[in-house]
Structures are given as C-alpha cells and as structure tokens.
Amino acid sequence: MNTNSPKGMKSYLAKSTFEIKKIKENIEKIFSRWGYKEIMTPLMEYYDILKNGIGEKNKQELYKLIDREGNVLALKSEMTAPIARTVANRISEINFPLRYSYFSSVYRYNQEQQGKNREIHQMGVELIGDKKITADAETLILAVEAIKGSGIKDFEMDIGHVKYLEGVFSEFNLDNNEREKIKIYLNKRNVVGLRKYLKTFENNKILEELLLLRGGEEIFSQVRELTDNKLILKAIENLKEVYEFLKDYGVSKYINFDLSLIRGFNYYTGIVFEAFSKSLGYLICGGGRYDNLIEKFSNKKIPAIGFALGIDRIRLALKNEKIEFEENEGKKLVLFQSENRKSALKYLRNLHYQGDQAIMYMANDDEKDKLKNNKLIKNYVLQKFAGKKINKIISFLNNKAELPEVIEIGGR
Amino acid sequence: MSNLTIAMPKGRLFEKSINVIKDMNLIRDPADFDILSRKLIYEDKEKNNKFLLAKPKDVPAYIEHGAADIGITGKDVIMEHNKNLYELLDLGFGSCKLVVAVPEKSGIEKVENIAEHSRIATSYPGITKRFFDKLGIQVDIIYLSGSVELGPQVGLSDLIVDISSTGTTLRKNNLLPIAEIMYSSARLVANNVSYKSKHDEIKKLLDWGRKNENYELSV
C-alpha cells in the first residue's frame, strides 16, 4: 500500500494552514469592501463545460472520470467556467450586475516532475453583467488591492488588451492561419520563432515592434507614432482610460503594459492582466474580461470580468519577502486531580467563554511526586508539553480550595 | 547594474556561451569562468551578476522555476521539455539536426517505410513521440541518456533518433540518416517573471541580438 499523498497533492499541517487562512482572511476583507459575496461550486463539472472554458489546448490537464450513466465528468481546473455555468443556469432569477468571490481548490493534471502542485488553492472574483469602463477599473483596482492586502509589497501588474492584438492583425491583413501562428508564438513566449516568422511579412519591423511593446504609460504615444489603425487605437484608448482610474485611486505605480499579453485561457475578449511578485519566478494573479463565455451556456450574452489569485504562490512570495505571520498563540493549562474536577472544569469553561485558549490535564496519583510544588509543576509541564506553547498553568493541585494558583511560564 | 542570475550550459555549448556572455557585457573578465567550472556557482561583484553551471538539459528547469533569470541551452532541449519560459535569441552556434537514423543494412530509405512497433532508442522521447504520432506510425520508444548509436548494434533497438552535427558519429556506427526532425542551435532563454521584472536588462540583450543578427544563422 502506498501511504504517500498522490503526486502533486499534499496535506497542510497547522502552521501552513494557519498561513493560508490568514492570507484568505486578509484578501476577503478587501473583496467584501467592494461588496463581493462568496459562493461555492461543485468539485466536478461535466467535462464539456470545463473544456469550453479553458480551450482545446488545456483540456489534457483535466482530471476526468466517468459517472454511472457514462457521462464524462472532470474536476474543475479553474473557477471561471463553473461560475459562468452556474450563472447561466439561474439567469432568470438573477439581478445583474453580480459580484461573486470564491476560495476553492482546483485541480490540474500537469506533466510529472515539474515540481508543480496538482491541487491549487485559488481565490478570486467575478463581476458579471457589467460592461462599463468602471467594471474594468474596479476589477483591476481590486486585484492590486487584494495583492497588497495579502501582505506582498514588491509586485507588479501587466495589462494588455485582446482587441489590440486583433487590431494589429487587421492592420497587416493577416489571415486566420497567420493570426493563429503568431498567437501560438506569443503564447509560448517564443520570441525567436516569432521574429523569424515575421521576417516573411512586409513592414515586419513595425509589426514586430507593435507585438513586443511593453512598458509604462509612455507606450501609448509610441503606438500612436507607429500606427493609426482604428481598432488598435480604440484598445489603447480603453487601456488609457482605465489607467486614469487606477491613477486616481492611487494604485498606478504597480502597473505596466504588455500590449500583446496572451493569457492561457482562450475565453478572454477585452482587457487581460497578470501580476507577479518580484521575489518569485511564477505569476501570482491572472484575469481579464470574458464577454462571450456565459453565452455559450445560456444563449444570452452577459459580459463579465474577473481574476484569480494563487494562494500557495502568494504564501511562497510572502516567505521570500520574509514576511512573518503573527500567531497569537499561548494556551492556558488547567491542572487538577479527580477530586477537584468540578471546580477545575467550571474554571476551564469560564476561560473558554471569555475567549481564552485553554486545555486540561488531570494528574494521576503516581505523578504526585513530580507535582509537589510550583517549581516542580512548572518543570514537569514544560517538559511534558514542550512545543505546545503553554504560557500559564492554572493549578488546582496544592490547595483544595476553589481558588487555583496561577503559575506563569515566561518567554517561549 | 545587471543583477541577473545566469544559467550556463556545461559541455559542448560552454566555450561559445562564454563568448556571448562576454559580448553582452555581462561579465567582468571571461577568465573568471575557470572558477565556475570548479565551483558551479560564481558571483561577479563588479557586474553584479551570478552565474551557475548546469547541464544544458537542466537549464530550462532552473529558468522555469526562477532559480535563474536567463540561461543558454539548445533548441532541442527546449522542444523536448516543453517548459514555460521565454525563448529570446537564437545564438547561432551549437547547430545540429535531430535525425531519424537506421542501420545501413536495414534497407529503409524513408520514414514512411518504418514498420509499426519498431523500437527506437533516443534521448528525446517527447519529440520522437510527437514526430511519429504525426506520421501515424506507432513506435516503441526506449529512452537512453547517451550513446544512443549503440542501440541498433546490440539489438536493443531497430533505429535511433539523435542529434547529428557532421554525421561522422552516425557513419562510424553504420547508421544512415533518413529524415530530419528539427534544426537546433543555442538559444538565450528567460524566466517568465524575470522577463517582466528585469525587463530593462533583458531588453538590452534583445537589442544586442538585433544588432548582431550574424549570430542568428537562418534555418
């Protein structure tokens, strides 16, 4: 029998769980300030629903199983498709716009030996039924604030726009085949392949420059110098306007523009973004606008935008930034013998009801020698409860009266 | 102020990689690489860069997980491991081809004639599988980490998939290349986050690459 946890999955002991819980609480606070309400979706969905969301390329990362009737099910690998499906099911009872948040495990059956988790803890939001610029701005501000709220200090966010890329494609009259090829190069981050491929086009220098633009606010004017294509300029205007919101809210210093940013999932239709911590080699957040996904499940076009945060990666980044999680630990120990159990338990109950952490220990007769005086008691408890962080002993041992003695254990 | 951690490839790509690093002005004195061969890790305090020495096929792992910001490795390795990283520049050197080779006596002249369930010895199981899947020929792949040419001579495999630069090794072992799967050369790669967070430094390297197109032998 293999008694290990399955590959890519693990149990979290008290310390790690506490850290994840803290991160969750901190981020939740930010989400609820903007009126987001947490929802839950099932662990499994029909395979087709999830495949529709994440696209052909990522479908092999789904854990699949077959139910009694022969339907193919899959474990959710991200939360946007399940939430879109849920909203589509209930469309008649819902008043838009919706502000939903979630905290969930998702599952990705990735290749072996990559040092990657297959169970991932994600938090995120979806703002559904709002197509206005304020929805884009709200989501971006919220993403930055959530990362800040988690405690990470040194991070940046890249913003791009799906329509920008479409504009570039139309400006150069590229056919579907050529567009797909370029998207694959961009998605695979294969700059060498992209540049070699672009050499076969006219005006390839401008095309290359437009595709590889990345930087701050200044790139808006760079784009305008390179092209007057309407679609491109419209996407740029959209980004610029959102950026003004971010400036006014005071979060623009975290923002860069990567105009041809392509996210792994193919449901995005507008603004897309991803964030990274400078202390970690992985992304910690990704999201964007997806105006056509809910339509796939309901035949009603409902615009939406959202993002997800990788909680395990945020925890790693916080560790790299040497940020400590404050644990208000320190338990009280109520020590007694069977004859004064009654008063000891009453005392214990009062401690609990006033919100203290406390546990009990009933001494046997054969321990009497070791518990003769307070000094011995202290030594015995320190030894027996080593590492359990007991900071106070309430001893009912040496007096039969109702009033116990309090023995302080200094330091840790 | 570069502040980059750079993964250097051991073995046949090492010498030329040193030249590139020198031309990119990332190291104070290329002679310092002697230290690297002994210690596996070396810090250039003047240029503020850190170098580490790894097998070419391990370089993508260092890059993907952010243990190094940039690195040099072969295109063959990048294709085989399919990692999530930026491929920035074709450095031109270390060029070779990944070929399908059969024993001269086998009489096979083209891949289409390879029998179903032929056994193929290779250090590139991923690329090999994708290549034959595309052709619709089902093959049994035997992974070997080196000296793949030995396979057919001792009856371990019917044919091989391996890299070849001049063809000499193949000829010496009575093997005949019948198909070219891909062309490979040394590439400059970067971690996804480093590409963004150290973009100014990496942009300099990209610009250097544009100015030195002669490094890029076209395919």
XYZ file of C-alpha atoms in Angstrom, chain A residues 111 113-116 156 158 186-193 195-196 199 205 208 212-215 256 258 261 274-283, chain B residues 63-66 75 81-90 130 183 185 187-188 191-197 199 203 206 209-210 213 216-219:
74
model
C 3.105 16.593 -16.508
C 8.385 16.025 -12.362
C 7.721 19.696 -12.890
C 7.707 20.452 -9.179
C 4.208 21.814 -9.589
C 3.819 44.469 -10.469
C 0.954 43.762 -16.574
C 3.279 34.781 -28.292
C 1.585 32.282 -26.022
C 4.667 30.039 -25.989
C 6.785 33.157 -25.434
C 8.907 32.077 -28.372
C 10.454 35.398 -29.406
C 12.992 33.669 -31.671
C 10.305 31.815 -33.611
C 10.835 37.132 -35.191
C 11.877 34.542 -37.765
C 10.620 38.248 -41.427
C 9.896 45.881 -38.297
C 7.471 43.209 -34.590
C 6.652 43.199 -28.476
C 5.782 46.542 -26.884
C 5.999 46.573 -23.133
C 6.433 49.423 -20.683
C 2.880 48.099 -16.698
C 2.286 44.371 -22.147
C -0.244 39.786 -23.458
C -1.424 39.218 -14.796
C 0.592 40.048 -11.704
C 3.872 38.747 -10.366
C 5.917 39.100 -7.226
C 9.499 40.117 -7.881
C 10.680 37.596 -5.318
C 9.086 34.626 -7.096
C 9.552 33.121 -10.557
C 5.844 32.473 -11.067
C 2.745 34.572 -11.684
C 14.731 29.010 -15.646
C 11.137 27.854 -15.295
C 11.255 27.861 -11.508
C 13.045 31.196 -11.339
C 16.554 24.378 -29.034
C 10.951 19.552 -22.251
C 8.269 21.980 -23.412
C 8.762 24.226 -20.383
C 7.104 27.507 -19.704
C 9.787 30.107 -20.498
C 10.780 32.878 -22.891
C 12.934 31.963 -25.862
C 14.644 35.267 -26.624
C 17.527 34.854 -29.061
C 18.924 32.320 -31.472
C 5.218 13.714 -31.345
C 17.181 22.004 -36.576
C 21.107 25.740 -32.086
C 19.150 29.825 -27.517
C 19.023 32.545 -24.895
C 12.154 33.170 -16.840
C 8.616 34.485 -17.416
C 8.662 36.790 -14.426
C 12.270 37.940 -14.917
C 11.307 38.927 -18.460
C 8.893 41.380 -16.874
C 10.559 42.347 -13.601
C 12.743 43.926 -18.476
C 15.574 44.414 -23.397
C 17.278 41.606 -27.117
C 20.673 40.329 -30.518
C 19.076 42.574 -33.140
C 21.992 39.238 -36.446
C 21.486 34.065 -35.997
C 22.172 31.538 -38.710
C 18.898 31.250 -40.508
C 17.203 27.858 -40.528
